[in-house]
PDB file of C-alpha atoms and ligand atoms in Angstrom:
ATOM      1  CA  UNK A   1      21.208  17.142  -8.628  1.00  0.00           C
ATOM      2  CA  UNK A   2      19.222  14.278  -7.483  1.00  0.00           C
ATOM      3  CA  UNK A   3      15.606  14.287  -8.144  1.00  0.00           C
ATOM      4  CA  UNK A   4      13.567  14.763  -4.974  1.00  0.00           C
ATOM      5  CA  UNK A   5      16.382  14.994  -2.572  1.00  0.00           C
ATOM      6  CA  UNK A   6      15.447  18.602  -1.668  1.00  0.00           C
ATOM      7  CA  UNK A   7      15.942  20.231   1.908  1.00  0.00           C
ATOM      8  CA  UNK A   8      13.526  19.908   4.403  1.00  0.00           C
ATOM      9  CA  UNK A   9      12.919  21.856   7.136  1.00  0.00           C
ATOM     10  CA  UNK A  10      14.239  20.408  10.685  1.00  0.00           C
ATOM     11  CA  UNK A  11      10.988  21.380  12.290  1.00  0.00           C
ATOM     12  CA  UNK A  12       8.771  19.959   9.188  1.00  0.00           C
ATOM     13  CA  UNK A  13      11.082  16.421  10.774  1.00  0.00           C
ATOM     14  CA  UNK A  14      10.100  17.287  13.925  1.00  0.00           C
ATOM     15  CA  UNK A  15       6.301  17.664  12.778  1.00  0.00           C
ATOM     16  CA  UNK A  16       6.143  14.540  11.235  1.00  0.00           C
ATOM     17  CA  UNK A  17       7.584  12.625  13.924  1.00  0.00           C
ATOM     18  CA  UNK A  18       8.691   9.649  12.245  1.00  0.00           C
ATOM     19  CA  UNK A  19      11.735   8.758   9.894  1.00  0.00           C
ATOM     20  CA  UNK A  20      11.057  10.918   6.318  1.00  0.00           C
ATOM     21  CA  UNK A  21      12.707   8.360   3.280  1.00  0.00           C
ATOM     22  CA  UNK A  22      13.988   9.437   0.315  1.00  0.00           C
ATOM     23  CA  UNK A  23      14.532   6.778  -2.326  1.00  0.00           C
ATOM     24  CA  UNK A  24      17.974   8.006  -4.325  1.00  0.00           C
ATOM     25  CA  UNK A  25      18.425   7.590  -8.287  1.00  0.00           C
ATOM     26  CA  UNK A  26      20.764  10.284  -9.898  1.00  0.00           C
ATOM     27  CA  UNK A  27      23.935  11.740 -10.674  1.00  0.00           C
ATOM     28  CA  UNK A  28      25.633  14.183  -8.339  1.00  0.00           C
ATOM     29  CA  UNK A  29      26.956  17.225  -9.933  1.00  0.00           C
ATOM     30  CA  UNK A  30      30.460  17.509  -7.340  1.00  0.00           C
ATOM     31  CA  UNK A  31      30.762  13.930  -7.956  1.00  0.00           C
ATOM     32  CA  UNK A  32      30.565  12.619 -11.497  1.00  0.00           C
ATOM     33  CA  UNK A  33      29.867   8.962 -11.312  1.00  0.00           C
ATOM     34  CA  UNK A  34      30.184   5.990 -14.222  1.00  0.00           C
ATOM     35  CA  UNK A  35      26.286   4.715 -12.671  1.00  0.00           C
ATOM     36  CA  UNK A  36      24.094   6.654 -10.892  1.00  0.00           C
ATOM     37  CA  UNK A  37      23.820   6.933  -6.837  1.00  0.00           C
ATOM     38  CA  UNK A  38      21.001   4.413  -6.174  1.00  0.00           C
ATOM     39  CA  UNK A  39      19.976   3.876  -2.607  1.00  0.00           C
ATOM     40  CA  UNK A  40      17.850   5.205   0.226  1.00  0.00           C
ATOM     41  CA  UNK A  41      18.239   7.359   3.247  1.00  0.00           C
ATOM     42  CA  UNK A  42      16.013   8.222   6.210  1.00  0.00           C
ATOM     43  CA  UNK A  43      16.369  10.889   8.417  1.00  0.00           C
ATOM     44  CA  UNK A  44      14.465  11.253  12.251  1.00  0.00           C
ATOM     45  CA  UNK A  45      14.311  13.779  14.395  1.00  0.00           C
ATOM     46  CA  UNK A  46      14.923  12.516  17.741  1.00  0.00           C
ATOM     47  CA  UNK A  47      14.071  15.962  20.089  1.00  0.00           C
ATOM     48  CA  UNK A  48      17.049  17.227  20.569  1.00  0.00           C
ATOM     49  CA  UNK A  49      18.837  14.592  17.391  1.00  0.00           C
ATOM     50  CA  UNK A  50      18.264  13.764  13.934  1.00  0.00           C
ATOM     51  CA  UNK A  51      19.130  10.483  13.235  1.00  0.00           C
ATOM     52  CA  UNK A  52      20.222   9.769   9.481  1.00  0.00           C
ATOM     53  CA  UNK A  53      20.809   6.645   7.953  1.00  0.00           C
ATOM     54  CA  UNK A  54      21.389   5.568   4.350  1.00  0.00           C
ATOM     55  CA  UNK A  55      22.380   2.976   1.924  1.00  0.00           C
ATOM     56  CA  UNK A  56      23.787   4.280  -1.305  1.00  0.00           C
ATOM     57  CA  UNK A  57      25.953   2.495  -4.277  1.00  0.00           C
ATOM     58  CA  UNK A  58      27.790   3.801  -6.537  1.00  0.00           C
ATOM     59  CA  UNK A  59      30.832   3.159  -9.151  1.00  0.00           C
ATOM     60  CA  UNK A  60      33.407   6.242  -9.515  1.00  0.00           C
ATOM     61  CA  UNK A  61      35.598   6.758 -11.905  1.00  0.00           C
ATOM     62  CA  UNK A  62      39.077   8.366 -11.349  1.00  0.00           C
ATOM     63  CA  UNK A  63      42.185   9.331 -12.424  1.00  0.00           C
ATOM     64  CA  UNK A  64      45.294   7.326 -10.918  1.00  0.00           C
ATOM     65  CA  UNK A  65      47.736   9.722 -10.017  1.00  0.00           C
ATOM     66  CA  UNK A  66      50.871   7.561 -11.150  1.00  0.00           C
ATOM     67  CA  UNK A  67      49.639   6.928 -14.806  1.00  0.00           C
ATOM     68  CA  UNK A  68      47.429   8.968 -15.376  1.00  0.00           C
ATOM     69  CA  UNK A  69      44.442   6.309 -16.596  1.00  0.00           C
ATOM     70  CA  UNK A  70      41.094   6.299 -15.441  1.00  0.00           C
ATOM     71  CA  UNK A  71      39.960   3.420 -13.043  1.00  0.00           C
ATOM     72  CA  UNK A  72      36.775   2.525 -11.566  1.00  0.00           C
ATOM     73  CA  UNK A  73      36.110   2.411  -8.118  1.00  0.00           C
ATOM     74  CA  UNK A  74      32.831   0.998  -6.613  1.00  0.00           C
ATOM     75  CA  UNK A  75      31.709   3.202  -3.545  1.00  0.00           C
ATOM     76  CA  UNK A  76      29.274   1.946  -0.737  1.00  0.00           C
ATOM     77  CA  UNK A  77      27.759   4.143   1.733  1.00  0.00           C
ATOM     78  CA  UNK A  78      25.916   2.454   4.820  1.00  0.00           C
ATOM     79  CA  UNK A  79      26.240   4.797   6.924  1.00  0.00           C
ATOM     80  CA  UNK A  80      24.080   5.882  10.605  1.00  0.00           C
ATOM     81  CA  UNK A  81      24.648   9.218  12.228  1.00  0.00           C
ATOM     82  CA  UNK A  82      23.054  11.067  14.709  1.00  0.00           C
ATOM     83  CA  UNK A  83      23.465  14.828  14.280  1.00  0.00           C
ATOM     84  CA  UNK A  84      23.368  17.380  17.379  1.00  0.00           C
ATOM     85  CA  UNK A  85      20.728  19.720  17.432  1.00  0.00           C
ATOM     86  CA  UNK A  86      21.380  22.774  18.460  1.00  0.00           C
ATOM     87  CA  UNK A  87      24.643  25.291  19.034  1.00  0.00           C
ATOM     88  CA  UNK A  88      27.233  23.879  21.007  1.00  0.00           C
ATOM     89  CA  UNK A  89      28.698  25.993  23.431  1.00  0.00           C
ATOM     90  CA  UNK A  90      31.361  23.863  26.004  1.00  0.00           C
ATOM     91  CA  UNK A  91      32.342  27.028  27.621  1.00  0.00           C
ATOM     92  CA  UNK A  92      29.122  27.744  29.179  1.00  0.00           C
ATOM     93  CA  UNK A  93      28.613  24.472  30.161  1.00  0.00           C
ATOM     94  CA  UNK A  94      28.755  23.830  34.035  1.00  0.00           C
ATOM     95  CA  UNK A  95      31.724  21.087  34.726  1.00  0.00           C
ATOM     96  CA  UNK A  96      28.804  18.629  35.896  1.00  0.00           C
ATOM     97  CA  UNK A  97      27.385  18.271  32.776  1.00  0.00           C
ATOM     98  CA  UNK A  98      30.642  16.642  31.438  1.00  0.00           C
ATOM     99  CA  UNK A  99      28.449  13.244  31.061  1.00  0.00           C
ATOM    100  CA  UNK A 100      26.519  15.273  28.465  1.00  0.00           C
ATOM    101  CA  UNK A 101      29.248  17.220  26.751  1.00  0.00           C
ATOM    102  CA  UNK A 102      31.230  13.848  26.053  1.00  0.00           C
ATOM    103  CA  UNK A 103      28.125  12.268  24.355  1.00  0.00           C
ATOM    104  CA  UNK A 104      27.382  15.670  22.924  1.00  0.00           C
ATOM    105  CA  UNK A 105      31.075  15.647  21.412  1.00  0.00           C
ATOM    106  CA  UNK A 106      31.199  12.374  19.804  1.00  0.00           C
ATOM    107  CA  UNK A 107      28.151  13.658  17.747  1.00  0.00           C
ATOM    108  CA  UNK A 108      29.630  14.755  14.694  1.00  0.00           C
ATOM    109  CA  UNK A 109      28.139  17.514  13.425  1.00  0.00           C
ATOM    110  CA  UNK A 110      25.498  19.601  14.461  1.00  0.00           C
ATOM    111  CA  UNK A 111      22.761  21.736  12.560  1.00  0.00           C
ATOM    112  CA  UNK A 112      20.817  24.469  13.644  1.00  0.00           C
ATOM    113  CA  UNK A 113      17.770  23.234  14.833  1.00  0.00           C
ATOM    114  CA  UNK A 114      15.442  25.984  13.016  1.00  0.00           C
ATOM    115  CA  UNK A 115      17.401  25.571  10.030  1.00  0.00           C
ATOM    116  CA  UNK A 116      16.878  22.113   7.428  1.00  0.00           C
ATOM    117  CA  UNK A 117      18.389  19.145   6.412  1.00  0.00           C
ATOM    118  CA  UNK A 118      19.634  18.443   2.799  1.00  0.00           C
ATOM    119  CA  UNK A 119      20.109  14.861   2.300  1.00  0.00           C
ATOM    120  CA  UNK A 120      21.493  15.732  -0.968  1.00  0.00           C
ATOM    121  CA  UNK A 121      24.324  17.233   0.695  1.00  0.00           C
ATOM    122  CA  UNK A 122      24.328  14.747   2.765  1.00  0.00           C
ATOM    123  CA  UNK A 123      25.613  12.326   0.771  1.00  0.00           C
ATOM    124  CA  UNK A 124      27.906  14.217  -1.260  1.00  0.00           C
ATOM    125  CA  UNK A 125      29.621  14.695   2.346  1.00  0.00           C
ATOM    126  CA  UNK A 126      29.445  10.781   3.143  1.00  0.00           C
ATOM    127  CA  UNK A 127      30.157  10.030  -0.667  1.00  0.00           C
ATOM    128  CA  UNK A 128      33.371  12.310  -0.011  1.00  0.00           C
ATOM    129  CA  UNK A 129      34.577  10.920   2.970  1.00  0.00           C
ATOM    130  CA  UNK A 130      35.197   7.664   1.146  1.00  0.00           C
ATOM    131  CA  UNK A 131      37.159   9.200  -1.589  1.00  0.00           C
ATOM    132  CA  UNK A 132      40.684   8.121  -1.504  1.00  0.00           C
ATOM    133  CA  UNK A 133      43.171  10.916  -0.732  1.00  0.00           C
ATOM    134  CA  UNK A 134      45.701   8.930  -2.832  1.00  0.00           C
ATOM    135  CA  UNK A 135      44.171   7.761  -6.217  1.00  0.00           C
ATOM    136  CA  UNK A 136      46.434   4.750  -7.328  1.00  0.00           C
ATOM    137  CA  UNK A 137      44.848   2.401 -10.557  1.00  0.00           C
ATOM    138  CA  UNK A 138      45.972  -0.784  -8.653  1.00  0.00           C
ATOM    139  CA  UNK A 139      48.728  -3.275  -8.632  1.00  0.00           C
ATOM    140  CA  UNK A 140      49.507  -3.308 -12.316  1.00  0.00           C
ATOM    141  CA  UNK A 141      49.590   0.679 -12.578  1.00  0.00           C
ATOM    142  CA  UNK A 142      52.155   0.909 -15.334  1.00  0.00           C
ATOM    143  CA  UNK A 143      53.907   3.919 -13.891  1.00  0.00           C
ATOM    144  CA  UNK A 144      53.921   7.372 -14.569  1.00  0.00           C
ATOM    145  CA  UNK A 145      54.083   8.211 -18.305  1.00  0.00           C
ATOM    146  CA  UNK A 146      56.507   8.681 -20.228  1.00  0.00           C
ATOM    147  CA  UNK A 147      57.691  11.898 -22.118  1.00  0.00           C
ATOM    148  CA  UNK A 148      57.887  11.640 -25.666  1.00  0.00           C
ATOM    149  CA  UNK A 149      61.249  13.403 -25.640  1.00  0.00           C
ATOM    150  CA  UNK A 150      63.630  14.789 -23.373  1.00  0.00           C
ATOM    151  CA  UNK A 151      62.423  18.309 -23.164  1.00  0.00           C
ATOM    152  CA  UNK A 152      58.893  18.146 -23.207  1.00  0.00           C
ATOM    153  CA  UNK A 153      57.406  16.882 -19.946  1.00  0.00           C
ATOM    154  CA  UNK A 154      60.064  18.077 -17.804  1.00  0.00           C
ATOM    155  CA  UNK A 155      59.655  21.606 -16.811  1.00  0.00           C
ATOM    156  CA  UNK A 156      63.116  23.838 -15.707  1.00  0.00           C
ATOM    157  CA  UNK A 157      63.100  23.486 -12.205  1.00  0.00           C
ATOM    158  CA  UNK A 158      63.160  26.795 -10.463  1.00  0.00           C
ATOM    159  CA  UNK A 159      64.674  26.734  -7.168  1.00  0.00           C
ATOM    160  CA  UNK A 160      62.105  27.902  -4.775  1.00  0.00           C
ATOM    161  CA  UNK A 161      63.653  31.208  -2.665  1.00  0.00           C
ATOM    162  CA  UNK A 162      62.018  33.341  -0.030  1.00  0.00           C
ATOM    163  CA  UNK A 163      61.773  36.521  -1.683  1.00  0.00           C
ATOM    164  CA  UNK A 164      63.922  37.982   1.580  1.00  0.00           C
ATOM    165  CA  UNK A 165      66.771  35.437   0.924  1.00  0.00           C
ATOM    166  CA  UNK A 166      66.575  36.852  -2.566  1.00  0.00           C
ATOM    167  CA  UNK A 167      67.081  40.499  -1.464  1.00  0.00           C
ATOM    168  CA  UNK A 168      69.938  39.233   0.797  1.00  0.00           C
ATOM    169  CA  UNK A 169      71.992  37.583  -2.090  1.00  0.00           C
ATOM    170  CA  UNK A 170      71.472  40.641  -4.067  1.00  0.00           C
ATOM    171  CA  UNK A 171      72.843  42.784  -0.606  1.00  0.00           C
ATOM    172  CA  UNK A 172      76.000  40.154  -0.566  1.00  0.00           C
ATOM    173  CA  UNK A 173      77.060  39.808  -4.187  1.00  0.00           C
ATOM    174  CA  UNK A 174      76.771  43.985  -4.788  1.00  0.00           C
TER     175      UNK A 174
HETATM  176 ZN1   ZN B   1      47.923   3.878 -12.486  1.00  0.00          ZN
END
C-alpha cells in the first residue's frame, strides 16, 4: 500500500476539471521491490476520457528461473494512457460510427464512468506489464543447480495418462 494513492471518484475528476497528481513513495504489497516505487502520476478527465500519465522507478528483485538466484532488475514506468469512459457496446453501434469505434477500440481499457480510479492499481497493472514472463539472471547464469546426489532432486517421472486411456489398458490386458 502506497500512502495517499487512494481511489478517487471519476466524477470527483470530472469536478475538478484539471489533472489530480499524486506524488508516489512506497512499497507495493503484489510487488515486493528492493527500493521503493518513487514517481508521480496524473490523471484527467477528458469528458468522455481520463487521461493518465505517470513516471515511476523502481528496482525488482527476482528469482532467475535457470539457477535459481535472485537478480535485480531496475523497472521504469513512463507511461500515457487514455482510458474509455463508459460501457462499450460494438453491437449496438450503427456501421457509420466505425470512425468512432476504431478510436474507441485502440483505447485500452475502459472504466465505468460513475465508478473511480485507483492509481494504486494502476500501477501495479503498468508495473506488471513490464515484468518479464521469462526471468533469466543474465549472461553468466550458472545453470540450473545441481542435485547433491542422484536421487534427490529428481522426482520419478510419472507418465501422464488420460484417465480413459487408463480404463482402456485395463479393458485390453484383462
Ligand atoms: Zn540464473
Amino acid at each position: 500500500m502506497i500512502p495517499g494513492l487512494q481511489a478517487i471518484s471519476l466524477l470527483e475528476l470530472k469536478v475538478l476539471a484539471a489533472p489530480r497528481h499524486w506524488s508516489v513513495e512506497g512499497h507495493l504489497d503484489e510487488i515486493p521491490s528492493l527500493t521503493p516505487l518513487r514517481g508521480n502520476i496524473s490523471a484527467e478527465h477528458q469528458s468522455n476520457i481520463l487521461e493518465v500519465k505517470g513516471k515511476i522507478n523502481t528496482i525488482v528483485t527476482h528469482c532467475c528461473d535457470r539457477c535459481l538466484g535472485e537478480f535485480n532488475q531496475s523497472l521504469s514506468l513512463n507511461t500515457e494512457e487514455q482510458i474509455w469512459l463508459g460501457v462499450r457496446d460494438c453491437q449496438a453501434a450503427e456501421p457509420n460510427n466505425s470512425n468512432q469505434l476504431d478510436q474507441i477500440d485502440a483505447l485500452m481499457e475502459c472504466l465505468d464512468p460513475h465508478g473511480s480510479f485507483d492509481p494504486e492499481r494502476w500501477i501495479f497493472e503498468q508495473l506488471s506489464l513490464q515484468m518479464p514472463l521469462v526471468k533469466r539472471c543474465g549472461a553468466d547464469c550458472p545453470g540450473p543447480p545441481q542435485p547433491s546426489t542422484e536421487k534427490s532432486g529428481t522426482q520419478h517421472q510419472q507418465p501422464d495418462i488420460d484417465p480413459r486411456w487408463a480404463a482402456l489398458r485395463k479393458l485390453s490386458s484383462s
